[in-house]
Coordinates of C-alpha atoms in Angstrom, one line a residue:
M155 CA 0.0 0.0 0.0
F156 CA 1.1 3.5 -0.6
N157 CA 1.3 4.1 3.1
N158 CA 4.3 1.8 3.2
L159 CA 6.3 3.8 0.7
S160 CA 9.6 5.1 2.0
I161 CA 9.4 8.7 3.1
G162 CA 12.2 10.8 1.8
N163 CA 14.3 13.2 3.6
I164 CA 12.7 16.5 4.8
Q165 CA 15.0 18.9 6.6
S166 CA 14.0 22.4 6.4
K167 CA 11.0 24.7 6.7
N168 CA 9.0 26.2 4.0
D169 CA 6.0 28.4 4.3
N170 CA 4.3 26.9 1.4
I171 CA 3.9 23.5 2.7
S172 CA 1.4 22.0 5.1
F173 CA 1.4 22.0 8.9
E174 CA 1.9 18.3 8.9
D175 CA 4.9 18.5 6.7
K176 CA 6.4 21.3 8.8
S177 CA 6.0 19.2 11.9
K178 CA 7.8 16.4 10.2
I179 CA 10.6 18.7 9.1
Q180 CA 11.1 19.9 12.6
K181 CA 11.3 16.3 13.9
D182 CA 13.6 15.1 11.1
N183 CA 16.6 17.3 11.3
N184 CA 19.1 14.4 11.0
L185 CA 22.1 14.8 8.8
K186 CA 23.1 11.8 6.7
L187 CA 26.9 11.4 6.5
V188 CA 29.3 9.2 4.5
I189 CA 32.8 8.4 5.8
A190 CA 35.0 7.2 3.0
G191 CA 38.7 6.5 2.6
H192 CA 41.3 4.0 1.6
V193 CA 41.4 0.7 3.5
D194 CA 43.2 1.0 6.9
H195 CA 43.3 4.8 6.8
G196 CA 41.3 4.8 10.0
K197 CA 37.6 5.3 9.1
S198 CA 36.5 2.8 11.8
T199 CA 38.7 4.5 14.4
V200 CA 37.3 7.9 13.6
I201 CA 33.7 6.6 13.8
G202 CA 34.5 4.8 17.1
R203 CA 35.9 8.0 18.5
L204 CA 32.9 10.0 17.4
L205 CA 30.5 7.5 19.1
A206 CA 32.6 7.6 22.3
D207 CA 33.1 11.3 22.5
T208 CA 29.5 12.1 21.9
N209 CA 28.3 9.5 24.4
S210 CA 26.3 7.8 21.7
L211 CA 27.3 4.2 22.6
P212 CA 25.0 1.8 24.4
E213 CA 25.6 2.2 28.2
G214 CA 28.7 0.3 29.4
K215 CA 29.8 -0.6 25.8
L216 CA 33.0 1.4 26.0
E217 CA 34.0 -0.1 29.3
Q218 CA 33.1 -3.6 28.2
V219 CA 35.3 -3.4 25.1
K220 CA 38.2 -2.0 27.1
E221 CA 37.9 -4.8 29.7
K222 CA 37.8 -7.4 26.9
C223 CA 41.0 -5.9 25.5
R224 CA 42.6 -5.9 28.9
R225 CA 41.8 -9.6 29.5
N226 CA 43.3 -10.5 26.1
S227 CA 46.4 -8.4 26.7
K228 CA 45.4 -6.4 23.6
P229 CA 45.8 -2.7 23.4
F230 CA 42.4 -1.0 23.1
E231 CA 41.4 0.7 19.8
Y232 CA 38.3 2.7 19.1
A233 CA 37.8 0.7 15.9
F234 CA 37.0 -2.3 18.1
L235 CA 33.7 -0.5 19.1
L236 CA 32.4 -1.0 15.6
D237 CA 33.4 -4.6 15.7
A238 CA 31.5 -5.0 19.0
L239 CA 28.4 -3.4 17.6
K240 CA 28.6 -5.6 14.5
D241 CA 28.9 -8.7 16.7
E242 CA 25.8 -7.6 18.5
Q243 CA 24.0 -6.9 15.3
A244 CA 24.8 -10.4 14.1
Q245 CA 23.1 -11.7 17.2
G246 CA 20.1 -9.4 16.5
I247 CA 20.8 -7.4 19.6
T248 CA 21.6 -3.9 18.5
I249 CA 21.9 -1.5 15.6
D250 CA 22.3 -2.1 11.9
S251 CA 26.0 -1.6 11.3
A252 CA 25.2 -0.1 7.9
R253 CA 23.5 2.9 9.6
I254 CA 25.3 4.2 12.7
F255 CA 23.8 7.0 14.7
F256 CA 25.3 9.6 17.0
N257 CA 24.3 12.9 18.5
T258 CA 25.8 16.2 19.2
N259 CA 24.1 19.0 21.1
H260 CA 23.2 20.4 17.7
R261 CA 21.5 17.5 16.0
K262 CA 21.5 13.8 15.2
Y263 CA 23.8 12.1 12.6
I264 CA 23.3 9.0 10.6
I265 CA 26.5 7.4 9.1
L266 CA 25.6 5.4 6.0
D267 CA 27.5 2.2 5.2
A268 CA 30.5 3.5 7.1
P269 CA 32.6 0.4 7.4
G270 CA 32.2 -0.5 3.7
H271 CA 34.5 0.6 0.9
I272 CA 32.4 2.0 -1.9
E273 CA 29.3 -0.1 -1.2
F274 CA 27.5 3.1 -0.1
L275 CA 27.4 4.1 -3.7
K276 CA 24.8 1.4 -4.4
N277 CA 22.5 2.8 -1.8
M278 CA 23.2 6.3 -2.8
V279 CA 22.3 5.9 -6.4
T280 CA 19.2 3.8 -5.7
G281 CA 17.9 6.4 -3.4
A282 CA 17.9 4.0 -0.4
A283 CA 20.2 6.5 1.2
R284 CA 21.2 10.0 0.4
A285 CA 24.2 11.4 2.1
E286 CA 24.3 15.2 2.6
A287 CA 27.9 15.4 3.6
A288 CA 31.0 13.4 3.6
L289 CA 34.3 12.9 5.6
L290 CA 37.2 11.7 3.5
V291 CA 39.9 10.1 5.7
I292 CA 43.5 10.0 4.6
D293 CA 46.4 8.4 6.5
A294 CA 49.0 11.0 7.4
D295 CA 51.7 8.4 7.3
E296 CA 50.8 6.8 4.0
G297 CA 49.5 9.9 2.3
V298 CA 47.0 10.2 -0.5
Q299 CA 46.2 6.7 -2.0
E300 CA 44.5 5.5 -5.1
N301 CA 41.2 4.9 -3.3
S302 CA 41.4 8.4 -1.7
R303 CA 41.2 9.9 -5.1
R304 CA 38.7 7.4 -6.4
H305 CA 36.3 8.0 -3.5
A306 CA 36.6 11.7 -4.0
Y307 CA 35.6 11.3 -7.7
M308 CA 32.6 9.1 -6.7
L309 CA 31.4 11.8 -4.2
S310 CA 31.8 14.4 -6.9
M311 CA 29.6 12.3 -9.3
L312 CA 27.0 11.8 -6.7
G313 CA 26.8 15.6 -6.2
I314 CA 27.8 15.7 -2.5
K315 CA 29.0 19.3 -2.0
Q316 CA 29.8 19.3 1.7
I317 CA 33.1 17.5 2.1
A318 CA 35.7 17.7 4.8
V319 CA 39.1 15.9 4.6
L320 CA 40.4 14.4 7.7
V321 CA 44.2 13.8 7.7
N322 CA 44.2 11.0 10.3
K323 CA 47.0 9.3 12.3
M324 CA 48.8 12.6 12.9
D325 CA 50.3 11.0 16.0
L326 CA 52.3 8.6 13.7
I327 CA 54.1 11.6 12.1
A328 CA 54.7 13.4 15.4
Y329 CA 52.0 16.0 14.5
N330 CA 54.3 17.3 11.8
Y331 CA 52.9 20.4 10.1
S332 CA 55.0 20.1 7.0
S333 CA 53.9 16.6 6.3
Y334 CA 50.3 17.6 6.8
Q335 CA 50.7 20.5 4.5
K336 CA 52.2 18.4 1.8
I337 CA 49.2 16.0 1.9
E338 CA 46.7 18.9 1.9
R339 CA 48.4 20.6 -1.1
E340 CA 48.5 17.4 -3.1
F341 CA 44.9 16.4 -2.4
R342 CA 43.5 19.9 -2.8
A343 CA 45.0 20.0 -6.3
F344 CA 43.3 16.7 -7.2
L345 CA 40.0 17.8 -5.8
K346 CA 40.1 21.0 -7.8
K347 CA 40.4 19.0 -11.0
I348 CA 37.1 17.3 -10.2
D349 CA 35.3 20.4 -9.1
I350 CA 35.3 19.7 -5.4
N351 CA 35.9 22.5 -3.1
P352 CA 36.4 20.9 0.4
L353 CA 35.0 22.9 3.3
A354 CA 37.9 21.9 5.5
F355 CA 41.1 20.0 5.9
I356 CA 41.4 18.8 9.6
P357 CA 44.5 17.1 11.0
V358 CA 43.3 14.5 13.5
S359 CA 44.2 11.4 15.4
G360 CA 41.2 9.1 15.8
M361 CA 43.3 7.0 18.2
K362 CA 44.4 9.8 20.5
G363 CA 41.3 12.0 20.0
D364 CA 43.2 15.0 18.6
N365 CA 40.8 17.5 17.0
I366 CA 37.9 15.2 17.0
A367 CA 35.7 16.6 19.9
S368 CA 38.2 19.1 21.2
K369 CA 41.2 21.1 20.0
S370 CA 44.5 19.3 20.1
E371 CA 47.3 20.6 22.2
N372 CA 49.7 18.6 20.0
M373 CA 48.8 20.7 17.0
T374 CA 48.7 24.3 18.1
W375 CA 49.5 25.3 14.5
Y376 CA 46.0 24.3 13.5
Q377 CA 43.4 27.0 14.1
G378 CA 40.4 25.5 12.3
K379 CA 37.4 23.6 13.5
T380 CA 37.3 20.2 15.3
V381 CA 35.6 17.4 13.5
L382 CA 32.4 17.8 15.6
E383 CA 32.4 21.6 15.0
Q384 CA 32.8 21.0 11.3
L385 CA 29.9 18.5 11.3
D386 CA 27.7 20.9 13.1
S387 CA 28.4 23.6 10.6
F388 CA 27.2 21.4 7.7
E389 CA 23.8 22.3 6.4
N390 CA 20.9 20.0 5.8
D391 CA 19.8 19.6 2.2
K392 CA 17.3 22.2 1.1
L393 CA 13.8 21.0 0.2
T394 CA 13.3 20.9 -3.5
I395 CA 9.8 22.4 -3.2
D396 CA 10.8 25.3 -5.4
K397 CA 11.5 22.9 -8.3
A398 CA 9.1 21.4 -10.8
F399 CA 6.8 18.7 -9.4
R400 CA 8.0 15.1 -9.9
M401 CA 6.5 11.9 -8.6
P402 CA 7.5 8.5 -10.1
V403 CA 4.4 6.3 -10.3
Q404 CA 5.0 3.4 -8.0
D405 CA 1.7 1.6 -8.4
I406 CA -2.0 2.0 -9.2
Y407 CA -4.5 0.8 -6.5
K408 CA -8.1 0.2 -7.3
F409 CA -10.7 0.0 -4.5
T410 CA -14.0 -1.8 -5.0
K411 CA -15.3 -2.8 -1.6
G412 CA -18.5 -1.0 -0.3
G413 CA -19.0 1.0 -3.5
D414 CA -15.5 2.5 -3.2
N415 CA -14.4 3.0 -6.8
R416 CA -11.2 5.0 -6.3
R417 CA -8.1 4.4 -8.4
I418 CA -5.2 5.8 -6.5
V419 CA -1.9 6.7 -8.2
A420 CA 0.7 6.1 -5.5
G421 CA 4.3 7.3 -5.2
S422 CA 6.7 9.5 -3.3
V423 CA 7.0 13.2 -4.2
I424 CA 10.6 13.9 -5.3
S425 CA 10.2 17.7 -5.8
G426 CA 7.7 20.5 -5.8
E427 CA 4.2 20.7 -4.6
L428 CA 0.8 19.5 -5.8
K429 CA -2.7 20.7 -5.0
I430 CA -6.2 19.5 -5.6
G431 CA -7.3 20.9 -9.0
D432 CA -3.8 21.0 -10.5
E433 CA -3.6 19.7 -14.1
V434 CA -1.0 16.9 -14.3
V435 CA 0.8 15.1 -17.1
F436 CA 2.4 11.6 -17.0
Y437 CA 5.6 11.1 -19.0
P438 CA 6.6 9.5 -21.3
S439 CA 3.0 8.8 -22.3
G440 CA 2.0 12.5 -22.2
K441 CA -1.4 11.6 -20.7
K442 CA -3.1 14.4 -18.9
S443 CA -5.7 14.7 -16.1
T444 CA -6.7 16.8 -13.1
V445 CA -6.1 16.0 -9.4
K446 CA -9.3 15.1 -7.7
S447 CA -8.1 14.2 -4.3
I448 CA -4.9 13.6 -2.3
E449 CA -5.0 10.5 -0.2
G450 CA -3.0 9.3 2.8
F451 CA -3.3 6.1 4.9
N452 CA -5.2 6.8 8.1
E453 CA -4.9 10.5 7.4
P454 CA -7.6 13.1 6.8
H455 CA -7.9 14.3 3.2
Q456 CA -5.3 16.9 2.3
K457 CA -5.5 19.9 0.0
S458 CA -1.8 19.6 -1.0
V459 CA 1.2 17.4 -0.9
A460 CA 4.9 18.4 -1.1
V461 CA 8.3 17.0 -1.5
G462 CA 9.3 14.1 0.7
K463 CA 5.8 12.8 1.2
A464 CA 4.6 9.3 0.2
T465 CA 1.1 9.8 -1.1
G466 CA -1.6 8.8 -3.4
I467 CA -3.8 10.9 -5.7
T468 CA -7.0 10.3 -7.6
L469 CA -7.8 11.8 -10.9
K470 CA -11.0 13.5 -12.3
E471 CA -10.6 12.0 -15.8
Q472 CA -9.6 8.3 -15.7
I473 CA -6.6 7.5 -17.9
Y474 CA -4.6 4.3 -18.3
I475 CA -1.1 4.7 -16.9
T476 CA 1.4 2.2 -15.5
R477 CA 4.2 2.0 -12.9
G478 CA 7.3 3.8 -14.1
E479 CA 5.7 7.0 -15.5
L480 CA 6.8 10.3 -14.1
L481 CA 4.1 12.6 -12.9
S482 CA 4.6 16.3 -13.5
K483 CA 2.4 19.4 -13.5
V484 CA 1.1 21.3 -16.5
G485 CA 2.8 24.6 -16.9
E486 CA 6.0 23.5 -15.2
E487 CA 9.3 22.4 -16.7
K488 CA 8.8 19.0 -18.5
P489 CA 11.1 16.0 -17.9
E490 CA 13.2 14.6 -20.8
C491 CA 11.9 11.6 -22.6
T492 CA 14.0 9.3 -24.8
S493 CA 15.5 5.8 -25.1
R494 CA 19.1 7.0 -25.7
V495 CA 21.1 8.9 -23.1
R496 CA 24.7 10.1 -22.7
V497 CA 25.8 9.2 -19.2
S498 CA 28.6 9.2 -16.7
I499 CA 28.8 5.7 -15.2
F500 CA 30.9 3.9 -12.6
W501 CA 31.1 0.2 -12.7
L502 CA 31.2 -2.1 -9.7
G503 CA 30.4 -5.4 -11.4
K504 CA 32.8 -8.3 -11.2
K505 CA 32.4 -8.8 -14.9
P506 CA 33.2 -5.8 -17.2
M507 CA 30.3 -3.9 -18.9
E508 CA 30.3 -4.9 -22.5
K509 CA 28.8 -3.7 -25.7
G510 CA 25.9 -5.8 -27.0
K511 CA 25.2 -7.4 -23.7
E512 CA 21.7 -6.9 -22.2
Y513 CA 21.4 -5.3 -18.7
Y514 CA 18.6 -3.7 -16.8
L515 CA 18.5 0.0 -16.0
K516 CA 16.6 1.2 -13.0
L517 CA 15.7 4.8 -12.5
G518 CA 13.1 5.7 -9.9
T519 CA 10.3 3.2 -10.4
V520 CA 11.1 2.3 -14.0
K521 CA 13.0 -0.7 -15.0
T522 CA 14.0 -1.5 -18.6
K523 CA 16.5 -3.4 -20.7
V524 CA 19.5 -1.5 -21.7
R525 CA 22.7 -1.9 -23.8
L526 CA 26.0 -0.1 -24.0
E527 CA 25.7 1.5 -27.4
E528 CA 28.9 3.6 -27.5
L529 CA 31.8 3.9 -25.1
E530 CA 33.3 7.3 -25.5
R531 CA 36.0 7.3 -22.9
V532 CA 37.1 5.5 -19.7
I533 CA 38.5 7.5 -16.9
D534 CA 40.8 6.2 -14.2
A535 CA 39.2 7.9 -11.2
S536 CA 42.5 7.6 -9.3
N537 CA 44.6 9.7 -11.7
L538 CA 42.0 11.1 -14.1
N539 CA 43.8 9.5 -17.1
Q540 CA 41.5 8.9 -20.0
E541 CA 41.3 6.1 -22.6
E542 CA 39.2 6.5 -25.7
N543 CA 39.7 3.1 -27.4
R544 CA 38.4 0.8 -24.7
S545 CA 35.7 -1.8 -25.7
E546 CA 34.5 -2.5 -22.1
I547 CA 34.2 -0.8 -18.7
G548 CA 36.1 -2.6 -16.0
R549 CA 35.5 -2.8 -12.3
H550 CA 35.9 0.6 -10.6
D551 CA 36.2 2.3 -13.9
V552 CA 34.4 5.6 -14.5
A553 CA 33.2 6.0 -18.1
E554 CA 31.3 8.4 -20.3
C555 CA 29.1 6.5 -22.7
V556 CA 25.8 6.2 -24.6
L557 CA 23.1 3.8 -23.4
K558 CA 20.3 2.5 -25.5
M559 CA 17.1 1.4 -23.7
D560 CA 14.3 -0.8 -24.9
K561 CA 11.8 1.9 -24.4
A562 CA 11.7 5.6 -23.7
I563 CA 11.7 6.7 -20.1
A564 CA 11.2 10.1 -18.4
F565 CA 14.0 11.7 -16.4
D566 CA 15.8 14.9 -15.6
L567 CA 19.4 15.7 -16.3
A568 CA 22.2 15.7 -13.7
G569 CA 22.5 19.2 -12.2
Q570 CA 18.7 19.8 -12.6
L571 CA 17.3 17.2 -10.3
E572 CA 19.6 14.5 -8.9
E573 CA 16.9 12.1 -7.7
T574 CA 15.4 11.7 -11.2
S575 CA 18.8 11.7 -13.0
R576 CA 20.5 8.9 -11.2
F577 CA 20.2 5.3 -12.3
V578 CA 21.7 1.9 -11.5
I579 CA 22.6 -0.9 -13.9
V580 CA 21.6 -4.5 -12.9
D581 CA 23.5 -7.5 -14.1
D582 CA 22.5 -11.0 -13.0
F583 CA 20.2 -9.7 -10.4
E584 CA 22.9 -7.5 -8.7
I585 CA 23.6 -3.8 -8.9
A586 CA 26.7 -3.7 -11.1
G587 CA 27.0 0.0 -11.8
G588 CA 25.4 3.4 -11.4
G589 CA 25.6 6.8 -12.8
I590 CA 23.9 10.1 -13.8
I591 CA 22.3 11.2 -17.0
Q592 CA 24.2 14.0 -18.7
E593 CA 22.3 14.4 -21.9
A594 CA 19.1 13.2 -23.6
L595 CA 19.8 12.0 -27.2
S596 CA 17.3 11.6 -30.0
D597 CA 16.3 8.1 -31.0
S598 CA 14.6 6.7 -34.0
Q599 CA 11.2 7.1 -32.3
S600 CA 11.6 10.7 -31.2
W601 CA 9.4 12.1 -34.1
V602 CA 6.7 9.6 -33.3
R603 CA 6.9 10.2 -29.5
E604 CA 6.4 13.9 -30.0
K605 CA 3.2 13.2 -32.0
V606 CA 2.0 10.7 -29.4
I607 CA 2.7 13.0 -26.4
R608 CA 0.8 15.8 -28.2
R609 CA -2.1 13.4 -29.0
N610 CA -2.3 12.2 -25.4
Y611 CA -2.2 15.7 -24.1
K612 CA -5.1 16.7 -26.3
W613 CA -7.0 13.4 -25.9
Q614 CA -10.7 13.8 -25.0
K615 CA -11.2 11.4 -22.2
S616 CA -14.3 9.2 -22.1
R617 CA -16.4 9.0 -19.0
I618 CA -16.1 5.2 -19.3
A619 CA -12.8 4.0 -17.8
R620 CA -10.7 1.4 -19.6
D621 CA -11.2 -1.2 -16.8
E622 CA -14.9 -0.6 -16.9
R623 CA -15.0 -1.6 -20.6
A624 CA -12.8 -4.6 -19.8
E625 CA -15.2 -5.7 -17.1
K626 CA -18.2 -5.1 -19.3
Y627 CA -16.7 -6.9 -22.3
N628 CA -15.1 -9.6 -20.2
Q629 CA -11.8 -9.1 -22.1
K630 CA -8.6 -7.0 -21.9
P631 CA -8.1 -4.8 -24.9
S632 CA -5.1 -6.1 -26.8
L633 CA -3.2 -5.8 -30.1
I634 CA -2.4 -9.2 -31.6
I635 CA 0.3 -8.9 -34.3
I636 CA 0.8 -12.0 -36.5
S637 CA 4.0 -11.8 -38.4
G638 CA 6.2 -14.1 -40.5
Q639 CA 7.5 -14.5 -44.0
E640 CA 5.2 -14.3 -47.1
D641 CA 2.6 -17.0 -47.6
V642 CA 2.9 -18.8 -44.3
G643 CA -0.8 -18.5 -43.3
K644 CA -0.9 -15.2 -41.5
K645 CA -4.1 -13.8 -42.9
P646 CA -6.1 -17.1 -42.8
T647 CA -5.0 -17.5 -39.2
A648 CA -6.0 -13.9 -38.3
K649 CA -9.4 -14.3 -39.9
A650 CA -9.9 -17.7 -38.2
L651 CA -8.9 -16.2 -34.8
E652 CA -11.3 -13.2 -35.3
K653 CA -14.2 -15.6 -36.1
M654 CA -13.3 -17.9 -33.1
L655 CA -13.3 -15.0 -30.7
F656 CA -16.4 -13.4 -32.2
D657 CA -18.3 -16.6 -31.7
D658 CA -17.2 -16.6 -28.1
G659 CA -18.8 -13.2 -27.7
K660 CA -15.7 -11.1 -27.8
I661 CA -15.3 -7.6 -29.2
V662 CA -12.7 -8.4 -31.9
Y663 CA -11.7 -7.0 -35.2
F664 CA -9.2 -8.1 -37.9
L665 CA -7.6 -5.1 -39.7
G666 CA -6.3 -6.3 -43.1
I667 CA -3.2 -4.5 -44.3
G668 CA -5.1 -3.6 -47.5
N669 CA -7.8 -1.8 -45.4
L670 CA -5.1 0.4 -44.0
L671 CA -3.1 0.9 -47.3
Y672 CA -6.1 2.0 -49.3
G673 CA -7.8 3.9 -46.5
V674 CA -5.7 5.6 -43.8
D675 CA -2.5 5.3 -45.9
A676 CA -4.1 6.3 -49.3
D677 CA -2.2 9.6 -49.3
I678 CA 1.2 8.0 -48.9
K679 CA 0.8 4.6 -50.6
N680 CA 1.9 5.7 -54.1
G681 CA 4.6 8.2 -53.0
A682 CA 8.1 7.9 -54.2
N683 CA 9.6 7.5 -50.8
N684 CA 9.5 4.4 -48.6
H685 CA 6.8 5.2 -46.0
R686 CA 7.2 2.1 -43.9
E687 CA 7.8 4.1 -40.7
E688 CA 4.8 6.3 -41.4
H689 CA 2.7 3.3 -42.2
F690 CA 3.5 1.7 -38.9
R691 CA 2.9 5.0 -37.1
R692 CA -0.6 5.1 -38.5
L693 CA -1.2 1.4 -37.8
A694 CA -0.2 2.1 -34.2
E695 CA -2.6 5.1 -34.0
V696 CA -5.5 3.1 -35.4
S697 CA -4.6 0.3 -32.9
N698 CA -4.6 2.8 -30.1
L699 CA -8.1 3.9 -31.0
M700 CA -9.4 0.3 -31.1
L701 CA -7.8 -0.6 -27.8
D702 CA -9.2 2.5 -26.2
A703 CA -12.6 1.3 -27.4
G704 CA -11.9 -2.0 -25.5
A705 CA -11.5 -4.2 -28.6
I706 CA -9.1 -7.0 -29.4
L707 CA -7.4 -6.0 -32.6
I708 CA -5.7 -8.5 -34.9
V709 CA -3.3 -7.3 -37.6
T710 CA -0.7 -9.0 -39.8
A711 CA 2.7 -7.8 -40.9
V712 CA 5.3 -9.3 -43.1
E713 CA 8.6 -9.9 -41.3
L714 CA 8.2 -7.4 -38.5
N715 CA 11.5 -6.3 -37.0
T716 CA 12.5 -4.7 -33.7
S717 CA 12.6 -1.3 -35.2
D718 CA 9.0 -1.6 -36.5
L719 CA 7.9 -2.9 -33.2
D720 CA 9.6 -0.1 -31.3
L721 CA 7.8 2.4 -33.4
I722 CA 4.4 0.7 -32.6
K723 CA 5.3 0.5 -28.9
T724 CA 5.7 4.3 -28.9
A725 CA 2.0 4.7 -29.5
V726 CA 0.7 1.4 -28.0
N727 CA 1.6 0.2 -24.5
S728 CA 3.8 -2.9 -24.9
H729 CA 1.8 -4.6 -22.1
D730 CA -1.2 -4.5 -24.5
M731 CA 0.6 -6.3 -27.3
E732 CA 1.1 -10.0 -28.2
I733 CA 3.5 -10.9 -31.0
V734 CA 3.0 -14.2 -32.8
W735 CA 5.4 -15.4 -35.5
L736 CA 4.3 -18.0 -38.0
G737 CA 6.9 -20.1 -39.8
D738 CA 9.7 -22.5 -39.0
K739 CA 12.4 -19.7 -38.7
I740 CA 12.2 -16.2 -37.2
S741 CA 14.0 -14.2 -39.9
K742 CA 14.1 -10.9 -38.0
D743 CA 15.6 -9.6 -34.7
I744 CA 12.4 -9.8 -32.8
D745 CA 11.2 -11.4 -29.5
C746 CA 7.9 -13.2 -29.9
D747 CA 5.3 -14.2 -27.3
L748 CA 4.4 -17.2 -29.4
H749 CA 6.3 -18.9 -32.3
I750 CA 4.3 -21.4 -34.3
T751 CA 6.8 -23.4 -36.3
D752 CA 4.6 -26.1 -37.7
Y753 CA 1.6 -24.5 -39.4
K754 CA -1.1 -27.1 -39.9
S755 CA -4.2 -25.1 -40.5
D756 CA -5.7 -21.7 -39.8
Q757 CA -7.9 -23.3 -37.2
D758 CA -5.0 -25.0 -35.4
S759 CA -2.9 -21.8 -35.4
A760 CA -5.9 -19.7 -34.2
N761 CA -6.5 -22.2 -31.4
R762 CA -2.9 -21.9 -30.2
I763 CA -3.1 -18.1 -30.2
K764 CA -6.4 -18.3 -28.3
E765 CA -4.6 -20.4 -25.7
L766 CA -2.0 -17.7 -25.4
L767 CA -4.6 -15.1 -24.8
Q768 CA -6.2 -17.2 -22.1
E769 CA -2.8 -17.8 -20.4
R770 CA -2.2 -14.1 -20.4
G771 CA -5.6 -13.3 -18.9
I772 CA -6.7 -11.4 -22.0
I773 CA -9.8 -13.6 -22.3
F774 CA -11.3 -15.9 -19.7
K775 CA -10.2 -19.4 -19.3
P776 CA -12.9 -21.6 -17.8
W777 CA -10.5 -24.1 -16.2

């Protein structure tokens, strides 16, 4: 249910939002923090010291760990505190080690995935966590390492602006100012190249407590803030209420009990504000409606909803939309819509990212197949060296490339709205990479998509909802495309299927290709140019009309290919299509829902397609 959606981060006040949201803001003033750095540079020690110096540990934990060290004749280290907490977490006793909490007098802090190396990136790009500030830890004795630079680059990609660099283990270099200064100079120069302007460099010793909670007497040459003072000076992210409204559609809920006929579009508001009566547009479909009500679980009806809120809305005019669309407001800046994007990507997968291989891209609530179309350059994040002739993206590589998706999605560009520009790449059910969209590129369906968006925007909605027709007709509107080579029985099968479904009482129609060519296509049929694309666009528009009327439409096409199908999908939802191929061999690059290799008769083929429709729930199957 929409009440279980994750509620985003809300950290500051705004006069334009509701009283409920303001209350939430005042309660939720936590700052989410990432602590990154090379292995063994002292991240765990710094965290342990922060927990101890802010009295954020469970009662007696510090003394317990010290006593355990004493009994084992082992010198106490603050990093052991994290190990102790992890041990308890393994036993289900205490906190999740991936989210560590501590307080100062100013506010609460949440450390995200602190003990990991770069695993926090997965949570960051998926939106499971969103760090507002970062501490980068560098070992004063070892100096700047490869991972120090790599982590800084990742933080830059993720758009974290508030970064402080802790030069740790100063006790190992006798608190030497010159050594510290050398590290600061070297790392500051690197950060400048990647457009990071650190808010502070702080010489510290996590082990000894120098400059963590109080000023160090060992480094009187340092006049800056302590770590805790620096943390308290970080600002919470500002609400994006002043930006265009965005809400990825998570699901559609239909209520029927007790005469309740609400259809609730559920999701979490990423930015902006929405009120009852606002006109809204869903992208990439371009379908438009008006907000009728704003719903909340066990909450009174609200007049408006703002960024950070999980909510549901109902619409005055019922339209057919699906999970993955991006809800925006009429009159505000539109999101981008395309199936080709130029991106910056970082790769975490064990296997390299290769051209031609199929992956999944997830952005917000949308998930679609994606391929690496063009690899422009690979950047070594540790030294910023670039290679332009690579054929794959290796683990921990950063790359600029072009991705081609199976369908158009709606998004914003990096720098405009981070939450709707970040994506992850899934390979073998695991997150293998992530990145940000830098540019929307045109694709072969751009010209059709613009027409479809305009059509949907202007569409006169019926008072009869799509699901009402489906219930009345006892069928789901669908487009059945029967393809294959010449003379394999496509038309006889289509006509047999039409008659079979008609006799069963279904609303069904066979659209012969000649009907289209000499009717809707009459103005282009005898032209000098090849109008195949325009032909399929018109076929798709006619199909859309028939499906909106609740019918099952059957068409035939000679050797349909992926490009033809992509064009049809631009105008007709792919969930409403079934592709059947007749003939022993599929001669085109197309995925089919049914392949009939052994044509026996039109009746036999029609029966097999009917079984497919029953399996897919398009028509009723008695048993």
